[in-house]
């Protein structure tokens, strides 16, 4: 019986297949075939692909699914068969006794790569939403937004906690890479993804027992030691514990949280709530926190293994400030940034106070935390950075806020020396910088302008130009290597040269962001789990690489009418001076649900990114001059006109999609009438299902696959290309910054308008009861 | 349209053929077909006797179908239309004979929706010869468009689906219409059967459509093996000096005019780098830019591709874009090896004859008209001065290697 016939049998008379019973069903006739010279036993009538997969060959596929009749459409699975003069799709051809098959060869590799290049280059949509790609932990953003929109906040939290255990904390401190690529940003403003999960996290924080993504697994009897209770370490501890391992977290500080407690100031992240959220780790069975234990002083890695730990995770972060190599740096009045923040966080007295003049050098998170902390302590603050606002490492909103809180910003200036006055700091001399040629990273390098020196008078200087890991204890740990940048060397599975010792977070990457550290903590927990199960770590590294592969796809044109972002109610600027009150007042229920209910991009698991890793297509994103263009460039249309066009185009996309669905339904009708194994719902019902969260949780589900398939034949008309040509642009990482400038202009306008100024300072409502006045910032 | 050669199927009658065929056993009948050397006229030239045998072998007690493909996919080559308008009765007899050979009781004549005259002629002939034919013959109309004529797409249409190709094997001869064994043959092939049975002739002629720069464009019946030059003379000679001969319809290659001694025959055409296809011979006069011609062909193919398989769906579009870029003065030297690579991929990885044969356009034009490509790429001008740029940017969604 051919494969086509098999798929048209009524389900009760289907031959049981390997997929049904998990192994070759007894009584099934088998035959022998040869794949790449290896003898393989195959069930008579099954596809070559199935036999090959069972024998451990990884034949690339995109359109194949056990439940569907083979379409032979994607052409990725083609193999060479003796006796056939051209490659044949292995998903479509039943095995024949004695077949001699080549599934991997140079020529097949090249042809498949070309094929994949076609698919990728013609892929005018994302099958994984860009926000999900953008977030280092790859939260199922459409999924939790949909749950939130339905008011199912606990479910939403569980979905988020699948990859991110601390949504509240991230809701306040994350620089939101996900929102920079939000497709709604193409028409108007991105969805407030960050605030939304922050709200969810805050909601579930009040529960006695924090929800977990899945029940903690039974104890495995293995013990994991985590050193460092920052985001990386605690995330690793959380997931390792969920997997059933006993976890002990060591930290040199008395309390948990790492930089998030001792660096990020109270006004950005209230520590009581932070603790509440982090305590979800200690609610898990067999978890323990040991504060005041410094690695290298109180214990060594060897000690941990001697004490019976089976694996160690190092997440000790970057706690040493980079030196500012200029004369006068040793003068009294120069403060070490991290130390300063830490002392302030611990409630100890700090050498900054009312009326002092403070200069902070740098442009990152630390810079602004130092500056805004000093401002709150009553000082007059200037931040000096050697490049422009665009290049600043801190999130644009933080820079804006700092400015509005009365902090002076000075760009394109580099410190030359610290001026002495009465034996201590009296000022600091700068040299102007101009932008020169782009360097290797593509950023234009600042070059000094001769004779442009100027001095800013001050009594305190805080250099905040980045941090390094403090790896002095490493002398005693020869088995673990470090790089020139003082970070720990690991393989793709985050394991160091010493088996069983893993490292992640800032200490592995150099100073980065909380969310990247969380992502690494999660991967490390996974790797540790696999290590404890005795898996081959090279293979784990490869799997992680495949999962983390980022698709590089072009922007698609959005199709929804404008809908302004629901703004986070903020503490009015005048109230911020000398106050460490939390500035983000929190979404209320209605606001969060409204924002989350914004139309969502499609979601799903796509095999394309994996194939990208395997087949290494030679494509790279093109510059804007290389996109589709059928006719001479049109003059830029005025904004409104262009939006009209985009919207019209959106309707087109939808119509084309509906057509494609219709066609698919037609194709399926034949099968439907005759009853395919399993039910094949009609296209639309199927679509609705595919959107539901359960299906998405089921990941590689047949529905999503069918959607992918359906996408394939949709034709792109000339008109489409033309319209698209008007707005195609490659993802621009700094888009949000530009938008920041726009928002700034608006905020300034409000500031000038007395009527609206009163609105601004209206009292903030209670974030959890839903009474916050929403209209305040909706501009 | 006047046919000037020793015409056979355009006006052969063979009235007694059906009776005589019925007096044979099917096996004997198939042997007779084999002796006549009758090869499929639809383009691929597969021996009809082999197909008949395959259908019989696979029937296994089930009732097979006969589908006579009279679709004329290539708008420039109305062979079936001409044949049916002129000699529908013989064609229908051929279908009945084939049905006898495979024990079929139902047959379809599959036509282009635009072929009104041919359709009327067939319907009239069916009504007139109902008793003689003895099987149910139904007229079915395709959707229009090039892919409507491809055999597996045609079966999809008969099953009320979109004209989309299907992977073979299984071939129609084992699983065709409604998954039953089906004989899909060109109507021109089947029209030979009465003559083969009645007169035991060899099937030695082929209908050909001569178009382009000739005095009398039209459908002619020529002996297989006639040279391309003679075919052009048959149509009244050329109206201008020729630059090339485009043989085989939209997916066929373009040969240099100097190769007019190439024999018009399944195997010789393949050796020359093109194929019989829709049996169109188009005379291309000097002053035509071949890069532009190739681009136009790919534009047509990109529109007509059934789009199920990636190499053809994206490949035709991409090649069209590259060629358009080239004649818009945006070509690069590296485009030629790139086209080679794309052509090779399309040929090796495509699902149906459409994508497999389309690269012959690239192969032949790049081989026979290298100057046209070179001048466009290196001198950034049209060798014939006839191209107007249509692109201001290269067609690339992502930059290629
Ligand atoms: C002032 C400041 C503000 C920031 N603001 C933001 C922001 O708004 N958003 C954002 O995304 N990122 C921000 N970052 C970056 C972010 O905080 C870090 O990337 C992140 O916290 C690093 O996490 P981690 O777990 O790797 O290390 P850490 O958070 O640094 O945690 C390391 C832990 O290890 C402990 N430890 C160190 N050495 C030892 C040892 N020898 N023995 C035992 N324990 C040890 C430390 O006590 C600490 O608890 C900021 C960084 C700074 C400095
Ligand atoms: C794109 C495409 C279009 C085709 N169009 C026709 C057609 O119009 N008429 C035809 O007889 N065969 C056409 N064929 C060939 C058929 O697929 C099939 O091979 C033929 O009908 C079989 O008949 P034969 O064995 O008599 O040649 C086409 C093939 C392709 C790939
Ligand atoms: S953690 Fe950061 S990047 Fe991830 S979804 Fe939240 S805001 Fe976006
Ligand atoms: S080669 Fe072209 S026409 Fe043929 S199946 Fe593939 S997409 Fe369809
Ligand atoms: S063609 Fe076989 S998996 Fe797509």
Coordinates of C-alpha atoms in Angstrom, one line a residue, chain B:
Chain B
X1 CA -4.4 26.0 -40.9
X2 CA -2.9 24.2 -43.9
X3 CA -0.8 21.2 -43.1
X4 CA 1.7 20.6 -45.8
X5 CA 3.5 17.4 -45.0
X6 CA 2.2 13.9 -45.6
X7 CA -0.5 14.6 -43.0
X8 CA -1.5 11.7 -40.8
X9 CA -3.4 12.4 -37.6
X10 CA -4.7 15.7 -38.7
X11 CA -6.9 14.0 -41.4
X12 CA -6.4 10.2 -41.2
X13 CA -9.8 8.5 -40.7
X14 CA -9.4 4.9 -39.9
X15 CA -13.1 4.3 -39.5
X16 CA -12.8 0.5 -38.9
X17 CA -10.0 0.7 -36.4
X18 CA -12.2 0.4 -33.3
X19 CA -13.8 -2.8 -34.5
X20 CA -10.5 -4.2 -35.4
X21 CA -9.0 -3.3 -32.1
X22 CA -11.8 -5.0 -30.3
X23 CA -11.0 -8.2 -32.1
X24 CA -7.6 -8.2 -30.6
X25 CA -6.8 -9.2 -27.0
X26 CA -5.5 -6.3 -25.0
X27 CA -2.0 -7.8 -24.9
X28 CA -2.0 -8.1 -28.7
X29 CA -3.2 -4.6 -29.0
X30 CA -0.4 -3.3 -26.8
X31 CA 2.2 -5.3 -28.8
X32 CA 1.0 -3.6 -31.9
X33 CA 1.3 -0.2 -30.2
X34 CA 4.9 -1.1 -29.2
X35 CA 5.7 -2.1 -32.8
X36 CA 4.6 1.3 -34.0
X37 CA 7.1 3.0 -31.7
X38 CA 4.5 5.4 -30.5
X39 CA 5.9 7.8 -27.9
X40 CA 3.9 10.2 -25.8
X41 CA 3.3 13.5 -27.6
X42 CA 2.7 15.5 -24.4
X43 CA 6.4 16.4 -24.2
X44 CA 8.3 13.7 -22.3
X45 CA 8.1 11.0 -25.1
X46 CA 7.4 8.1 -22.8
X47 CA 6.5 5.0 -24.8
X48 CA 2.7 4.5 -24.8
X49 CA 2.9 0.8 -24.7
X50 CA 4.8 0.8 -21.4
X51 CA 2.2 3.1 -19.9
X52 CA -0.6 0.8 -21.1
X53 CA 1.1 -2.2 -19.6
X54 CA 1.7 -0.4 -16.3
X55 CA -2.0 0.5 -16.1
X56 CA -3.1 -3.1 -16.8
X57 CA -0.6 -4.5 -14.3
X58 CA -1.7 -2.1 -11.5
X59 CA -5.4 -2.5 -12.2
X60 CA -5.7 -5.6 -10.2
X61 CA -9.4 -5.9 -10.6
X62 CA -10.1 -2.2 -10.2
X63 CA -11.5 -0.2 -13.0
X64 CA -8.9 2.2 -14.5
X65 CA -9.7 5.5 -16.1
X66 CA -8.4 7.0 -19.4
X67 CA -7.7 10.7 -19.4
X68 CA -7.0 12.3 -22.8
X69 CA -4.9 15.5 -22.2
X70 CA -6.0 18.0 -24.7
X71 CA -5.3 21.0 -22.6
X72 CA -2.8 23.0 -24.7
X73 CA -1.1 24.5 -21.7
X74 CA 1.2 26.6 -23.8
X75 CA -0.9 29.4 -25.2
X76 CA 1.4 29.6 -28.2
X77 CA 0.9 26.0 -29.2
X78 CA -2.8 25.1 -29.8
X79 CA -2.1 21.5 -31.0
X80 CA -4.9 19.7 -29.4
X81 CA -7.4 22.4 -30.4
X82 CA -6.4 22.1 -34.0
X83 CA -6.5 18.4 -33.9
X84 CA -9.9 18.2 -32.3
X85 CA -11.5 20.9 -34.5
X86 CA -10.2 19.0 -37.5
X87 CA -10.5 15.4 -36.6
X88 CA -12.3 14.8 -33.3
X89 CA -13.8 11.4 -34.4
X90 CA -10.3 9.8 -34.8
X91 CA -9.2 11.2 -31.5
X92 CA -12.2 9.7 -29.8
X93 CA -11.6 6.4 -31.4
X94 CA -8.1 6.5 -30.1
X95 CA -9.5 7.0 -26.6
X96 CA -11.8 4.0 -27.0
X97 CA -9.0 1.8 -28.3
X98 CA -6.8 2.8 -25.3
X99 CA -9.8 2.1 -23.0
X100 CA -10.1 -1.4 -24.6
X101 CA -6.4 -2.0 -24.0
X102 CA -6.6 -1.3 -20.3
X103 CA -10.2 -2.4 -19.7
X104 CA -11.5 1.0 -18.8
X105 CA -15.1 2.0 -19.1
X106 CA -14.8 5.7 -18.3
X107 CA -12.7 8.3 -20.0
X108 CA -12.3 12.0 -19.9
X109 CA -11.3 14.5 -22.6
X110 CA -9.6 17.2 -20.7
X111 CA -9.6 20.6 -22.3
X112 CA -8.6 24.2 -21.8
X113 CA -11.6 26.4 -20.7
X114 CA -10.8 28.7 -23.7
X115 CA -11.0 25.9 -26.3
X116 CA -14.7 26.5 -27.2
X117 CA -14.4 25.3 -30.8
X118 CA -12.6 22.1 -29.9
X119 CA -15.1 21.5 -27.1
X120 CA -18.0 21.8 -29.4
X121 CA -16.4 19.5 -31.9
X122 CA -15.7 16.9 -29.2
X123 CA -19.2 17.0 -27.9
X124 CA -20.6 16.7 -31.4
X125 CA -18.4 13.8 -32.1
X126 CA -19.4 12.1 -28.9
X127 CA -23.0 12.4 -29.7
X128 CA -22.6 11.2 -33.3
X129 CA -20.5 8.2 -32.4
X130 CA -22.0 7.2 -29.0
X131 CA -22.8 3.7 -30.1
X132 CA -19.6 3.0 -31.9
X133 CA -17.4 4.2 -29.0
X134 CA -19.1 2.0 -26.4
X135 CA -17.6 3.8 -23.3
X136 CA -18.6 6.8 -21.3
X137 CA -16.5 9.8 -22.5
X138 CA -16.9 13.0 -20.5
X139 CA -15.5 16.4 -21.4
X140 CA -13.7 18.1 -18.4
X141 CA -12.4 21.6 -18.4
X142 CA -9.2 22.7 -16.7
X143 CA -8.7 25.9 -14.8
X144 CA -6.6 27.8 -17.4
X145 CA -3.0 28.5 -16.8
X146 CA 0.1 26.6 -17.6
X147 CA 0.2 24.1 -14.8
X148 CA -3.4 22.9 -15.7
X149 CA -1.8 20.6 -18.3
X150 CA 0.7 18.8 -16.0
X151 CA -0.6 15.3 -15.5
X152 CA -0.7 15.2 -11.7
X153 CA -2.2 18.7 -11.5
X154 CA -4.7 17.6 -14.0
X155 CA -5.7 14.7 -11.8
X156 CA -6.1 17.2 -8.9
X157 CA -8.4 19.3 -11.0
X158 CA -10.5 16.2 -11.9
X159 CA -10.7 15.6 -8.2
X160 CA -12.0 19.2 -7.7
X161 CA -8.8 20.4 -6.2
X162 CA -6.4 23.2 -7.2
X163 CA -4.1 22.5 -10.1
X164 CA -1.2 21.6 -8.0
X165 CA 1.3 18.9 -8.8
X166 CA 1.9 15.8 -6.7
X167 CA 5.1 13.9 -6.1
X168 CA 5.6 10.8 -8.2
X169 CA 5.9 7.9 -7.7
X170 CA 3.2 6.7 -7.3
X171 CA 2.6 7.4 -11.0
X172 CA -1.0 7.9 -12.3
X173 CA -0.6 4.5 -13.9
X174 CA -0.8 3.0 -10.4
X175 CA -2.6 5.7 -8.4
X176 CA -4.3 8.3 -10.5
X177 CA -7.8 9.7 -10.5
X178 CA -9.4 8.7 -7.2
X179 CA -6.3 6.7 -6.5
X180 CA -7.2 4.3 -9.3
X181 CA -4.9 3.3 -12.1
X182 CA -5.2 6.0 -14.8
X183 CA -3.9 6.3 -18.2
X184 CA -3.0 10.0 -18.8
X185 CA -2.0 10.6 -22.3
X186 CA -1.9 13.5 -24.7
X187 CA -4.8 13.5 -27.1
X188 CA -2.3 13.7 -29.9
X189 CA -0.8 10.4 -28.7
X190 CA -4.1 8.7 -28.5
X191 CA -5.2 10.0 -31.9
X192 CA -2.4 7.8 -33.4
X193 CA -4.0 4.6 -32.1
X194 CA -6.6 4.2 -34.9
X195 CA -4.0 4.6 -37.5
X196 CA -1.6 2.3 -35.8
X197 CA -4.3 -0.4 -35.5
X198 CA -5.8 0.0 -39.0
X199 CA -2.7 0.6 -41.1
X200 CA 0.1 -0.7 -38.9
X201 CA 2.1 2.4 -39.5
X202 CA 4.9 3.8 -37.5
X203 CA 4.0 6.9 -35.5
X204 CA 6.4 9.1 -37.4
X205 CA 5.0 12.6 -37.4
X206 CA 4.4 15.3 -34.7
X207 CA 2.3 18.3 -34.6
X208 CA 4.3 21.5 -34.2
X209 CA 3.3 25.1 -33.7
X210 CA 5.6 27.5 -35.5
X211 CA 5.4 31.1 -34.2
X212 CA 7.5 34.2 -34.2
X213 CA 9.2 35.8 -37.2
X214 CA 7.8 33.4 -39.8
X215 CA 5.5 34.2 -42.8
X216 CA 2.7 31.7 -41.9
X217 CA 2.6 31.0 -38.2
X218 CA 0.5 28.0 -37.3
X219 CA 0.2 24.3 -36.5
X220 CA 1.9 21.9 -38.9
X221 CA 2.4 18.2 -38.9
X222 CA 6.0 17.3 -39.6
X223 CA 8.0 14.1 -39.6
X224 CA 9.9 13.6 -36.4
X225 CA 13.5 14.3 -37.3
X226 CA 12.9 17.2 -39.6
X227 CA 15.5 19.9 -39.0
X228 CA 14.4 23.0 -37.2
X229 CA 15.4 25.0 -40.3
X230 CA 13.0 23.0 -42.5
X231 CA 10.2 23.5 -40.0
X232 CA 10.7 27.2 -40.2
X233 CA 10.6 27.0 -44.0
X234 CA 7.5 24.9 -43.8
X235 CA 5.8 27.9 -42.2
X236 CA 6.7 30.1 -45.1
X237 CA 10.2 31.0 -44.1
X238 CA 11.4 33.8 -41.9
X239 CA 10.4 37.4 -42.1
X240 CA 13.7 38.6 -40.7
X241 CA 17.2 37.4 -40.1
X242 CA 17.0 35.0 -37.1
X243 CA 19.0 35.2 -33.9
X244 CA 17.6 32.2 -32.2
X245 CA 15.1 29.4 -32.1
X246 CA 13.1 28.9 -29.0
X247 CA 12.0 25.2 -28.9
X248 CA 9.7 23.5 -26.5
X249 CA 7.4 26.3 -25.2
X250 CA 7.7 28.4 -22.0
X251 CA 10.1 25.9 -20.2
X252 CA 12.1 25.2 -23.4
X253 CA 15.6 26.5 -24.2
X254 CA 16.6 29.0 -26.8
X255 CA 19.1 27.7 -29.5
X256 CA 21.3 29.9 -31.6
X257 CA 19.9 30.3 -35.1
X258 CA 23.1 28.7 -36.4
X259 CA 21.9 25.4 -35.0
X260 CA 18.9 25.2 -37.3
X261 CA 20.1 21.8 -38.5
X262 CA 19.1 20.3 -35.1
X263 CA 16.6 17.5 -35.7
X264 CA 13.2 18.0 -34.2
X265 CA 13.0 14.8 -32.2
X266 CA 12.6 13.8 -28.5
X267 CA 16.2 12.7 -28.1
X268 CA 18.0 15.2 -30.3
X269 CA 16.3 18.1 -28.7
X270 CA 17.3 16.8 -25.3
X271 CA 20.9 16.5 -26.4
X272 CA 20.7 20.1 -27.7
X273 CA 19.8 21.2 -24.2
X274 CA 16.1 21.7 -24.6
X275 CA 13.1 19.4 -25.0
X276 CA 10.0 18.7 -27.0
X277 CA 7.7 20.2 -24.4
X278 CA 4.7 21.9 -26.0
X279 CA 6.3 21.5 -29.5
X280 CA 6.4 25.1 -30.2
X281 CA 9.2 26.4 -32.4
X282 CA 9.5 30.2 -32.1
X283 CA 11.7 32.1 -34.5
X284 CA 13.4 34.9 -32.7
X285 CA 14.6 37.7 -35.0
X286 CA 17.9 39.6 -34.6
X287 CA 17.5 42.7 -32.5
X288 CA 16.0 40.7 -29.6
X289 CA 17.9 40.7 -26.4
X290 CA 18.2 37.2 -25.1
X291 CA 18.7 38.1 -21.4
X292 CA 15.4 40.0 -21.7
X293 CA 13.7 37.0 -23.4
X294 CA 14.9 34.7 -20.6
X295 CA 13.7 37.2 -18.0
X296 CA 10.3 37.3 -19.6
X297 CA 10.1 33.6 -19.7
X298 CA 10.9 33.4 -16.0
X299 CA 8.4 36.1 -15.2
X300 CA 5.8 34.0 -16.9
X301 CA 7.0 30.8 -15.1
X302 CA 7.1 32.6 -11.7
X303 CA 3.4 33.5 -12.2
X304 CA 2.4 30.1 -13.4
X305 CA 4.3 27.8 -11.0
X306 CA 1.9 25.8 -8.9
X307 CA 4.0 26.8 -5.9
X308 CA 4.0 23.6 -3.9
X309 CA 7.7 23.0 -4.0
X310 CA 10.3 25.4 -2.9
X311 CA 12.9 25.2 -5.7
X312 CA 10.4 26.2 -8.3
X313 CA 8.2 28.5 -6.3
X314 CA 11.1 30.7 -5.0
X315 CA 13.6 29.7 -7.7
X316 CA 11.6 31.0 -10.6
X317 CA 10.9 34.3 -8.8
X318 CA 14.5 34.6 -7.8
X319 CA 15.9 33.9 -11.3
X320 CA 13.4 36.4 -12.8
X321 CA 14.7 39.0 -10.4
X322 CA 18.3 38.3 -11.1
X323 CA 17.7 38.5 -14.9
X324 CA 15.7 41.6 -14.6
X325 CA 18.5 43.1 -12.5
X326 CA 20.9 42.1 -15.1
X327 CA 19.2 43.9 -17.9
X328 CA 18.5 46.9 -15.7
X329 CA 22.3 47.4 -15.5
X330 CA 22.6 45.9 -12.0
X331 CA 24.3 42.6 -12.9
X332 CA 27.5 41.4 -11.4
X333 CA 29.9 38.8 -12.6
X334 CA 29.0 36.6 -9.8
X335 CA 25.4 36.4 -11.0
X336 CA 26.3 33.9 -13.7
X337 CA 27.7 31.1 -11.4
X338 CA 24.8 32.0 -9.1
X339 CA 22.3 31.4 -11.9
X340 CA 24.1 28.1 -12.6
X341 CA 23.7 27.1 -9.1
X342 CA 20.1 28.0 -8.9
X343 CA 19.4 26.2 -12.2
X344 CA 21.1 23.1 -11.0
X345 CA 19.2 23.2 -7.8
X346 CA 15.9 23.7 -9.5
X347 CA 16.5 20.9 -11.9
X348 CA 17.6 18.4 -9.2
X349 CA 15.1 19.3 -6.4
X350 CA 11.9 20.3 -8.1
X351 CA 8.9 18.2 -7.8
X352 CA 7.4 18.2 -11.4
X353 CA 8.4 18.6 -15.0
X354 CA 7.8 22.4 -14.8
X355 CA 10.7 23.1 -12.4
X356 CA 12.8 20.3 -13.7
X357 CA 12.8 21.6 -17.3
X358 CA 12.7 25.4 -16.6
X359 CA 16.5 25.7 -16.1
X360 CA 17.0 24.6 -19.8
X361 CA 16.3 28.3 -20.5
X362 CA 19.3 29.3 -18.4
X363 CA 21.5 26.5 -19.7
X364 CA 20.9 27.2 -23.4
X365 CA 20.9 31.0 -23.3
X366 CA 24.1 31.2 -21.2
X367 CA 25.8 28.7 -23.4
X368 CA 24.6 30.0 -26.8
X369 CA 24.4 33.7 -26.2
X370 CA 27.2 34.5 -23.8
X371 CA 27.8 37.9 -25.3
X372 CA 24.3 39.1 -24.5
X373 CA 25.0 38.3 -20.8
X374 CA 28.5 39.7 -20.9
X375 CA 27.6 43.0 -22.5
X376 CA 24.8 43.5 -20.0
X377 CA 26.9 42.7 -17.0
X378 CA 30.3 44.2 -17.9
X379 CA 29.4 47.1 -20.2
X380 CA 26.1 47.7 -18.5
X381 CA 24.2 48.2 -21.7
X382 CA 21.9 46.1 -23.8
X383 CA 23.6 44.4 -26.8
X384 CA 20.6 45.1 -28.9
X385 CA 19.8 48.5 -27.4
X386 CA 16.3 47.3 -26.7
X387 CA 16.1 46.8 -22.9
X388 CA 14.5 49.3 -20.6
X389 CA 15.5 49.0 -17.0
X390 CA 12.7 47.8 -14.7
X391 CA 14.6 47.7 -11.4
X392 CA 16.5 50.3 -9.5
X393 CA 17.8 47.8 -7.0
X394 CA 18.9 44.2 -7.1
X395 CA 16.3 41.7 -6.2
X396 CA 17.5 40.4 -2.9
X397 CA 15.5 40.0 0.3
X398 CA 18.7 38.8 2.0
X399 CA 22.1 39.3 0.5
X400 CA 23.4 36.2 -1.2
X401 CA 26.8 34.8 -0.7

